[in-house]
Amino acid sequence: MNSIILATASRYLLMLLLMFSVFLLFRGHNEPGGGFAGGLVAAAAYALYVIANGIDAARSVLRTDPMRIVAAGLATALLSTLPSLLAGKPFMTGIWIDTMSPVGKIGTPLLFDIGVYLLVLGMTLTIIFALAEEDATR
Amino acid sequence: MSILLAIGFLASAIAPLLHRRFRENFGWIALIFPLSMFLGLLWHYPTVAGGMVVRESIPWVASLGVNLSFALDGLSLTFAMIITLIGAAVFLYAGAYMKEYPDAGRFFLYIGVFMTSMLGLVLSANTILLFIFWELTSISSFLLIGFNHQRESSRKSAIQALLVTGGGGLALLAGFILLREVTGSFEIADMYDMNALITAHPLYPAIVVLMLLGAFTKSAQFPFHFWLPNAMEAPTPVSAYLHSATMVKAGIYLVARMNHEIGGTPLWQDTLLATGAATMLFTSVLALGATDLKKLLAYSTLSVLGTLMLLLGIGSPLAIKAFFIYLIAHSLYKGTLFLVAGTLDHETGTRDVRRLGGLRRAMPITAATAALASFSMMGVIPLVGFIGKETVYKSILELDTWGIPLIAAAVTANAFIVMVTLLVGFRPFWGKARATPKHPHEAPLKMLLGPGLLAVLGLLFGLFPDLFISTLLDQSALSILSEKIGLKITLWHGVNMVLFLSLATLLAGGVAYRLRNALQERLDGFRAPALMKPSSWYEALVGGMLKSARLQTALLQNGYLRNYIQIVLITALSAAAYALYQAADRVRIVPDVSITFYEAALGIIIIVATWMLVTSQSRLKSIVALGVVGFSIGIIFVIYGAPDVALTTFAIETLNVILFVLVLYRLPKFVSLSSTSNRIRDAIIAGSAGLFMTMTILLATSFDLSSKLKEYYAAASVPEGRGRNIVNVILVDFRAIDTLGEITVLAIAALGVLALLKPGPEEGRRP
């Protein structure tokens, strides 16, 4: 697709949508949103970029292989389970720091949600990139 | 001891990193690991020899009675010292031997994990813990046999060893669980005095059969022996360590360990006796057909394993004494000879015994080491192997009924072992020189030190048996029998029947060596019928399994997505419809007239879009229609106050359409392929799925839906989950383990999609 308007707009939309997805991620604990929905929105942002600018441009904007994001997400989620083990509480008991920060309360469930966000983003992009690449080689 | 094992696993994990850094001298660094463990065990030696048992227990899954319990008694210490001592020799040796392998770092990881698991196995005092280490040794053995994974034969042998020992491991686990049913405990110490209770229990025969299945597969007893010669595909240090000195003795260790608890009955003793004797004799004869140095040694190892099992079957104090001496002697000389075989392979480029000869000038130290170990293996005075064999003969002669046939079998088996020794330990070094693929020269120091030390130890143990073995022997025997042995070990027993038998063995071995060439030709013409060979039973079993897998794959998973969906739907529907039918009278159809305008409009949109989806001749139109259905459902979620679900639905529907469009490019032009009858069948399946869902929802709404769970989550969300969004709090906090499982599945699914869509390395290179 060679639409200059879409190509230009997608650059700004990518930033906007990514910011929105992070917003969804952090507000998820109190309002509708969360890591899963946030990750999907972020993936949709990149999907738009793929459609507008092609797969190679999207890859260079992402800077890393989406499978690495999957691995990072899974690792983050697993990391969030460690504090409960170290504290000797039942596995995956939420542990919170009792101070407010700009993004709300900080605790292991938030870390876990970030892991979900990354994993969903990475997984969706893995599939989209792989499919789009097949098209490009045709 | 748990700390020792934890350090062991940690050290294994960093071994590849260290190896990358200190490539040249890694052997010396690796040596620190087993050597320090050996010294740590030596520190406990006086305590254990003095009659104390070092115990340690950390609760693990206390509710199930599974604890990290360890005990160091005479039996454990004997095995543990063998493991670490041979380990030290092998690690140093492997540092030089594995130099040319590109993945040598990974090799040290595997072998380190193996050594630690093997130590864990002999130190465990909890049966479940023992089982875990047991399986870990099987897995590390699998990885090490298949180390040269580019070779098909390596992979095949590795899988064979894993299936045989792993299958036995499962039987062992079942045996331990039955034992717990009887005794109420997984702790071995609790069972120590329960022999009478266990042997009288109706489950006792099942326990014995299951445990012995585990022990016989691991220790390669007949008819499970075939995996061991094939395991010689592994790099030679592995053969020396796992497949002669340590891992294959795990089964024997298990029998010795459990003997006090479940032994003493005719069933137990006779099974051990018969299997041990059969293995000892049968496998030693098989050595006639081998020409590969390592295979020859493997067959003699099998025969020794059979002898050890036989001794446990005899179970007299003298037999237990013979068991320990023979065990130690075998580990020393066989480890040495395997390493010598590896050196020969490394320096000359061949392991075929027919192509080696006259190497004593080029490799004098190796030749001397081999000679020393060979004398021990043949049972020549004054080496420890001599004491071992004498005591074995003596304990067999003690038997009343079976003494004569068994001693004949033992002498025959040992004569073949002597023949193997002459072939492996002497023939390559003496006689006239033969041309080898590589120009032979002496091995580096790292490859001489380990085997040399083990061979010299074999001499020292023989000369001063009291100093090294006797002190620990009483305590070791106590773990197997209730009484102390109280027998002294001496090198020279005087001129008697046993000495005569020893001489006869040597003589017969020499004759067998001379006759071998003549026998060889006879044997070449002779092929055992497939029905007689246990390895072909294995082949048939695995082949049958693969065939039935292929059959059911062709039947159920033929590669057409539509068939998968059909099968999944039909199975799920027919299973669930039955349950629904049972509750059919509870379905209430309550007409709700208060449908708003929006709801009615959405309903109509969904129905129209579905109709378009099914009837359209254009894929793009169908996909758009599917999107319309999805978004409409999302709007329903919004109306009914589930913004979270709606948000996720919208996102997923958007991505779905994008994905479909991407896939669309790859599909051929649309043609209507399905016949009318197919379409009717599909319509019936789809219709029943819809009907089923409708009925399920009607059934669900006829129940009282105000559950306590909902109230609990609503009340606990803010104080315990610190969030007002109940859905999210449930996902990331209350039911976070579920989510963790789901995202793991997602990650694996992503890998699967990647593997399906990306061309493989070979395919990609093609123009």
Short mmCIF file of C-alpha atoms in Angstrom, two decimals, chain B residues 146-403:
data_model
loop_
_atom_site.label_atom_id
_atom_site.label_comp_id
_atom_site.label_asym_id
_atom_site.label_seq_id
_atom_site.Cartn_x
_atom_site.Cartn_y
_atom_site.Cartn_z
CA GLY B 146 23.37 -38.09 22.07
CA PHE B 147 26.16 -35.52 22.39
CA ASN B 148 27.24 -36.03 18.79
CA HIS B 149 23.70 -35.31 17.75
CA GLN B 150 24.54 -34.91 14.08
CA ARG B 151 24.98 -38.68 13.87
CA GLU B 152 21.79 -40.65 13.49
CA SER B 153 23.14 -43.63 15.42
CA SER B 154 23.88 -41.37 18.41
CA ARG B 155 20.37 -40.03 18.46
CA LYS B 156 18.91 -43.50 18.13
CA SER B 157 21.03 -44.93 20.93
CA ALA B 158 20.26 -41.96 23.17
CA ILE B 159 16.52 -42.41 22.71
CA GLN B 160 16.83 -46.15 23.25
CA ALA B 161 18.69 -45.67 26.53
CA LEU B 162 16.20 -43.04 27.66
CA LEU B 163 13.16 -45.13 26.84
CA VAL B 164 14.50 -48.25 28.53
CA THR B 165 15.82 -46.57 31.70
CA GLY B 166 12.99 -44.03 31.78
CA GLY B 167 10.38 -46.76 31.49
CA GLY B 168 12.06 -48.61 34.34
CA GLY B 169 12.11 -45.36 36.31
CA LEU B 170 8.34 -45.10 36.04
CA ALA B 171 8.00 -48.65 37.33
CA LEU B 172 10.26 -47.68 40.21
CA LEU B 173 8.07 -44.70 41.06
CA ALA B 174 5.01 -46.95 41.10
CA GLY B 175 6.93 -49.32 43.39
CA PHE B 176 7.78 -46.50 45.79
CA ILE B 177 4.16 -45.37 45.89
CA LEU B 178 2.95 -48.91 46.64
CA LEU B 179 5.60 -49.13 49.33
CA ARG B 180 4.23 -45.98 50.86
CA GLU B 181 0.73 -47.53 50.81
CA VAL B 182 2.16 -50.33 52.93
CA THR B 183 4.46 -48.42 55.26
CA GLY B 184 2.88 -44.97 55.26
CA SER B 185 6.17 -43.22 54.61
CA PHE B 186 8.55 -42.17 51.87
CA GLU B 187 11.46 -41.98 54.32
CA ILE B 188 13.78 -44.97 54.00
CA ALA B 189 14.79 -44.68 57.65
CA ASP B 190 11.15 -45.22 58.70
CA MET B 191 11.02 -48.48 56.78
CA TYR B 192 14.26 -49.90 58.16
CA ASP B 193 12.53 -52.14 60.72
CA MET B 194 9.42 -52.93 58.70
CA ASN B 195 10.72 -55.93 56.75
CA ALA B 196 8.24 -58.37 58.32
CA LEU B 197 5.29 -56.05 57.68
CA ILE B 198 6.24 -55.37 54.07
CA THR B 199 7.03 -58.93 53.04
CA ALA B 200 3.76 -60.24 54.48
CA HIS B 201 1.64 -57.63 52.69
CA PRO B 202 -0.48 -58.73 49.68
CA LEU B 203 1.07 -55.90 47.62
CA TYR B 204 4.59 -57.23 48.24
CA PRO B 205 4.99 -59.17 44.94
CA ALA B 206 3.93 -56.10 42.97
CA ILE B 207 6.42 -53.94 44.88
CA VAL B 208 9.26 -56.36 44.18
CA VAL B 209 8.46 -56.65 40.48
CA LEU B 210 8.19 -52.88 40.00
CA MET B 211 11.38 -52.08 41.92
CA LEU B 212 13.37 -54.74 40.15
CA LEU B 213 12.11 -53.51 36.79
CA GLY B 214 13.60 -50.15 37.68
CA ALA B 215 16.85 -51.66 38.90
CA PHE B 216 17.26 -54.11 36.02
CA THR B 217 16.68 -51.54 33.29
CA LYS B 218 19.06 -49.04 34.87
CA SER B 219 21.78 -51.60 35.49
CA ALA B 220 21.26 -53.17 32.06
CA GLN B 221 20.40 -56.66 33.27
CA PHE B 222 19.19 -59.31 30.83
CA PRO B 223 16.83 -58.83 28.94
CA PHE B 224 17.31 -55.05 29.11
CA HIS B 225 21.06 -55.19 28.48
CA PHE B 226 20.97 -54.09 24.84
CA TRP B 227 20.96 -50.35 25.46
CA LEU B 228 24.39 -50.34 27.12
CA PRO B 229 26.58 -51.43 24.16
CA ASN B 230 24.67 -48.94 21.99
CA ALA B 231 25.33 -46.22 24.56
CA MET B 232 29.00 -46.46 23.54
CA GLU B 233 28.08 -43.82 20.94
CA ALA B 234 28.81 -41.30 23.68
CA PRO B 235 32.23 -39.60 23.92
CA THR B 236 34.63 -41.95 25.71
CA PRO B 237 34.89 -40.05 29.03
CA VAL B 238 31.13 -40.54 29.31
CA SER B 239 31.41 -44.26 28.69
CA ALA B 240 34.10 -44.50 31.34
CA TYR B 241 32.11 -42.53 33.86
CA LEU B 242 28.38 -43.13 33.35
CA HIS B 243 28.29 -46.40 31.53
CA SER B 244 30.78 -48.41 33.49
CA ALA B 245 31.68 -46.82 36.82
CA THR B 246 28.60 -45.01 38.12
CA MET B 247 25.19 -44.68 36.48
CA VAL B 248 24.75 -48.32 35.51
CA LYS B 249 25.47 -49.19 39.14
CA ALA B 250 22.48 -47.15 40.29
CA GLY B 251 20.20 -50.17 39.90
CA ILE B 252 22.58 -52.25 41.96
CA TYR B 253 22.74 -49.50 44.55
CA LEU B 254 18.94 -49.46 44.73
CA VAL B 255 18.76 -53.21 45.30
CA ALA B 256 21.45 -52.98 47.98
CA ARG B 257 19.73 -50.01 49.61
CA MET B 258 16.29 -51.62 49.74
CA ASN B 259 17.56 -55.12 50.57
CA HIS B 260 17.18 -54.64 54.30
CA GLU B 261 13.64 -53.33 53.93
CA ILE B 262 12.12 -55.60 51.30
CA GLY B 263 14.65 -58.42 50.81
CA GLY B 264 15.14 -61.81 52.38
CA THR B 265 12.26 -63.60 50.66
CA PRO B 266 12.66 -66.34 48.05
CA LEU B 267 10.97 -64.11 45.46
CA TRP B 268 13.49 -61.31 45.94
CA GLN B 269 16.63 -63.40 46.32
CA ASP B 270 15.88 -65.91 43.57
CA THR B 271 14.92 -63.27 41.03
CA LEU B 272 18.18 -61.43 41.70
CA LEU B 273 20.14 -64.65 41.57
CA ALA B 274 18.61 -65.89 38.31
CA THR B 275 18.74 -62.53 36.52
CA GLY B 276 22.26 -61.82 37.71
CA ALA B 277 23.53 -65.23 36.63
CA ALA B 278 21.81 -65.01 33.22
CA THR B 279 23.25 -61.54 32.60
CA MET B 280 26.72 -62.55 33.75
CA LEU B 281 26.96 -65.54 31.42
CA PHE B 282 24.96 -64.39 28.41
CA THR B 283 26.55 -60.97 27.95
CA SER B 284 30.10 -62.24 28.38
CA VAL B 285 29.54 -64.61 25.44
CA LEU B 286 28.27 -61.67 23.36
CA ALA B 287 31.74 -60.11 23.66
CA LEU B 288 32.91 -62.72 21.14
CA GLY B 289 31.24 -60.82 18.31
CA ALA B 290 32.70 -57.39 19.08
CA THR B 291 35.83 -55.81 17.61
CA ASP B 292 35.37 -52.25 18.84
CA LEU B 293 37.42 -51.53 21.98
CA LYS B 294 34.54 -49.79 23.72
CA LYS B 295 31.95 -52.42 22.81
CA LEU B 296 34.24 -55.16 24.13
CA LEU B 297 34.54 -53.28 27.40
CA ALA B 298 30.79 -52.67 27.47
CA TYR B 299 30.04 -56.40 27.26
CA SER B 300 32.46 -57.15 30.07
CA THR B 301 30.82 -54.36 32.12
CA LEU B 302 27.45 -56.03 31.57
CA SER B 303 28.86 -59.31 32.79
CA VAL B 304 30.24 -57.66 35.93
CA LEU B 305 26.90 -55.95 36.59
CA GLY B 306 25.29 -59.38 36.38
CA THR B 307 27.83 -60.76 38.85
CA LEU B 308 27.11 -57.94 41.30
CA MET B 309 23.38 -58.60 41.05
CA LEU B 310 24.06 -62.31 41.57
CA LEU B 311 26.04 -61.56 44.74
CA LEU B 312 23.17 -59.51 46.15
CA GLY B 313 20.92 -62.44 45.29
CA ILE B 314 23.10 -64.81 47.30
CA GLY B 315 22.91 -62.32 50.14
CA SER B 316 25.25 -64.11 52.55
CA PRO B 317 27.74 -62.02 54.56
CA LEU B 318 30.55 -63.35 52.41
CA ALA B 319 28.66 -62.45 49.22
CA ILE B 320 28.09 -58.90 50.48
CA LYS B 321 31.78 -58.62 51.23
CA ALA B 322 32.56 -59.87 47.72
CA PHE B 323 30.01 -57.38 46.39
CA PHE B 324 31.85 -54.39 47.84
CA ILE B 325 35.34 -55.50 46.87
CA TYR B 326 34.25 -56.39 43.35
CA LEU B 327 32.35 -53.11 43.04
CA ILE B 328 35.37 -51.01 44.01
CA ALA B 329 37.79 -53.10 41.95
CA HIS B 330 35.59 -52.90 38.86
CA SER B 331 35.10 -49.15 39.09
CA LEU B 332 38.86 -48.64 39.30
CA TYR B 333 40.01 -50.90 36.48
CA LYS B 334 37.09 -50.40 34.13
CA GLY B 335 37.25 -46.61 34.41
CA THR B 336 40.96 -46.84 33.62
CA LEU B 337 40.56 -49.14 30.63
CA PHE B 338 37.78 -47.03 29.11
CA LEU B 339 39.99 -43.97 29.39
CA VAL B 340 42.86 -45.93 27.83
CA ALA B 341 40.55 -46.95 24.98
CA GLY B 342 39.68 -43.28 24.57
CA THR B 343 43.38 -42.37 24.48
CA LEU B 344 44.01 -44.99 21.81
CA ASP B 345 41.10 -43.66 19.77
CA HIS B 346 42.28 -40.08 20.24
CA GLU B 347 45.93 -40.70 19.34
CA THR B 348 45.59 -43.32 16.59
CA GLY B 349 42.21 -42.51 15.07
CA THR B 350 40.71 -45.98 15.37
CA ARG B 351 39.03 -48.15 18.00
CA ASP B 352 39.02 -51.31 15.94
CA VAL B 353 41.06 -53.85 17.84
CA ARG B 354 42.16 -55.53 14.59
CA ARG B 355 43.95 -52.39 13.42
CA LEU B 356 45.93 -51.71 16.59
CA GLY B 357 49.24 -53.26 17.58
CA GLY B 358 52.77 -52.62 18.85
CA LEU B 359 52.02 -49.23 20.33
CA ARG B 360 54.10 -49.71 23.49
CA ARG B 361 57.05 -47.83 22.01
CA ALA B 362 54.96 -44.83 20.98
CA MET B 363 52.80 -44.76 24.13
CA PRO B 364 54.81 -46.30 26.99
CA ILE B 365 52.92 -44.72 29.89
CA THR B 366 49.53 -45.61 28.46
CA ALA B 367 50.76 -49.15 27.87
CA ALA B 368 51.89 -49.46 31.50
CA THR B 369 48.63 -48.05 32.81
CA ALA B 370 46.64 -50.43 30.63
CA ALA B 371 48.72 -53.39 31.79
CA LEU B 372 48.22 -52.56 35.45
CA ALA B 373 44.46 -52.18 35.08
CA SER B 374 44.27 -55.30 32.92
CA PHE B 375 45.99 -57.41 35.56
CA SER B 376 43.37 -56.22 38.03
CA MET B 377 40.57 -56.99 35.58
CA MET B 378 41.88 -60.49 34.93
CA GLY B 379 42.28 -61.08 38.64
CA VAL B 380 46.04 -61.44 38.86
CA ILE B 381 47.73 -61.28 42.23
CA PRO B 382 48.47 -58.79 43.89
CA LEU B 383 45.86 -56.42 42.50
CA VAL B 384 42.49 -55.69 44.04
CA GLY B 385 40.72 -57.48 41.19
CA PHE B 386 42.33 -60.70 42.41
CA ILE B 387 40.79 -60.36 45.87
CA GLY B 388 37.49 -59.45 44.25
CA LYS B 389 37.34 -62.51 42.05
CA GLU B 390 38.55 -64.87 44.80
CA THR B 391 35.83 -63.67 47.14
CA VAL B 392 33.19 -63.94 44.43
CA TYR B 393 34.16 -67.57 43.76
CA LYS B 394 34.25 -68.35 47.45
CA SER B 395 30.77 -66.97 48.10
CA ILE B 396 29.33 -68.89 45.14
CA LEU B 397 30.95 -72.13 46.36
CA GLU B 398 29.17 -71.66 49.70
CA LEU B 399 25.82 -72.28 48.02
CA ASP B 400 24.37 -75.77 48.47
CA THR B 401 22.15 -76.62 45.53
CA TRP B 402 23.20 -74.22 42.82
CA GLY B 403 26.88 -73.94 43.72
#
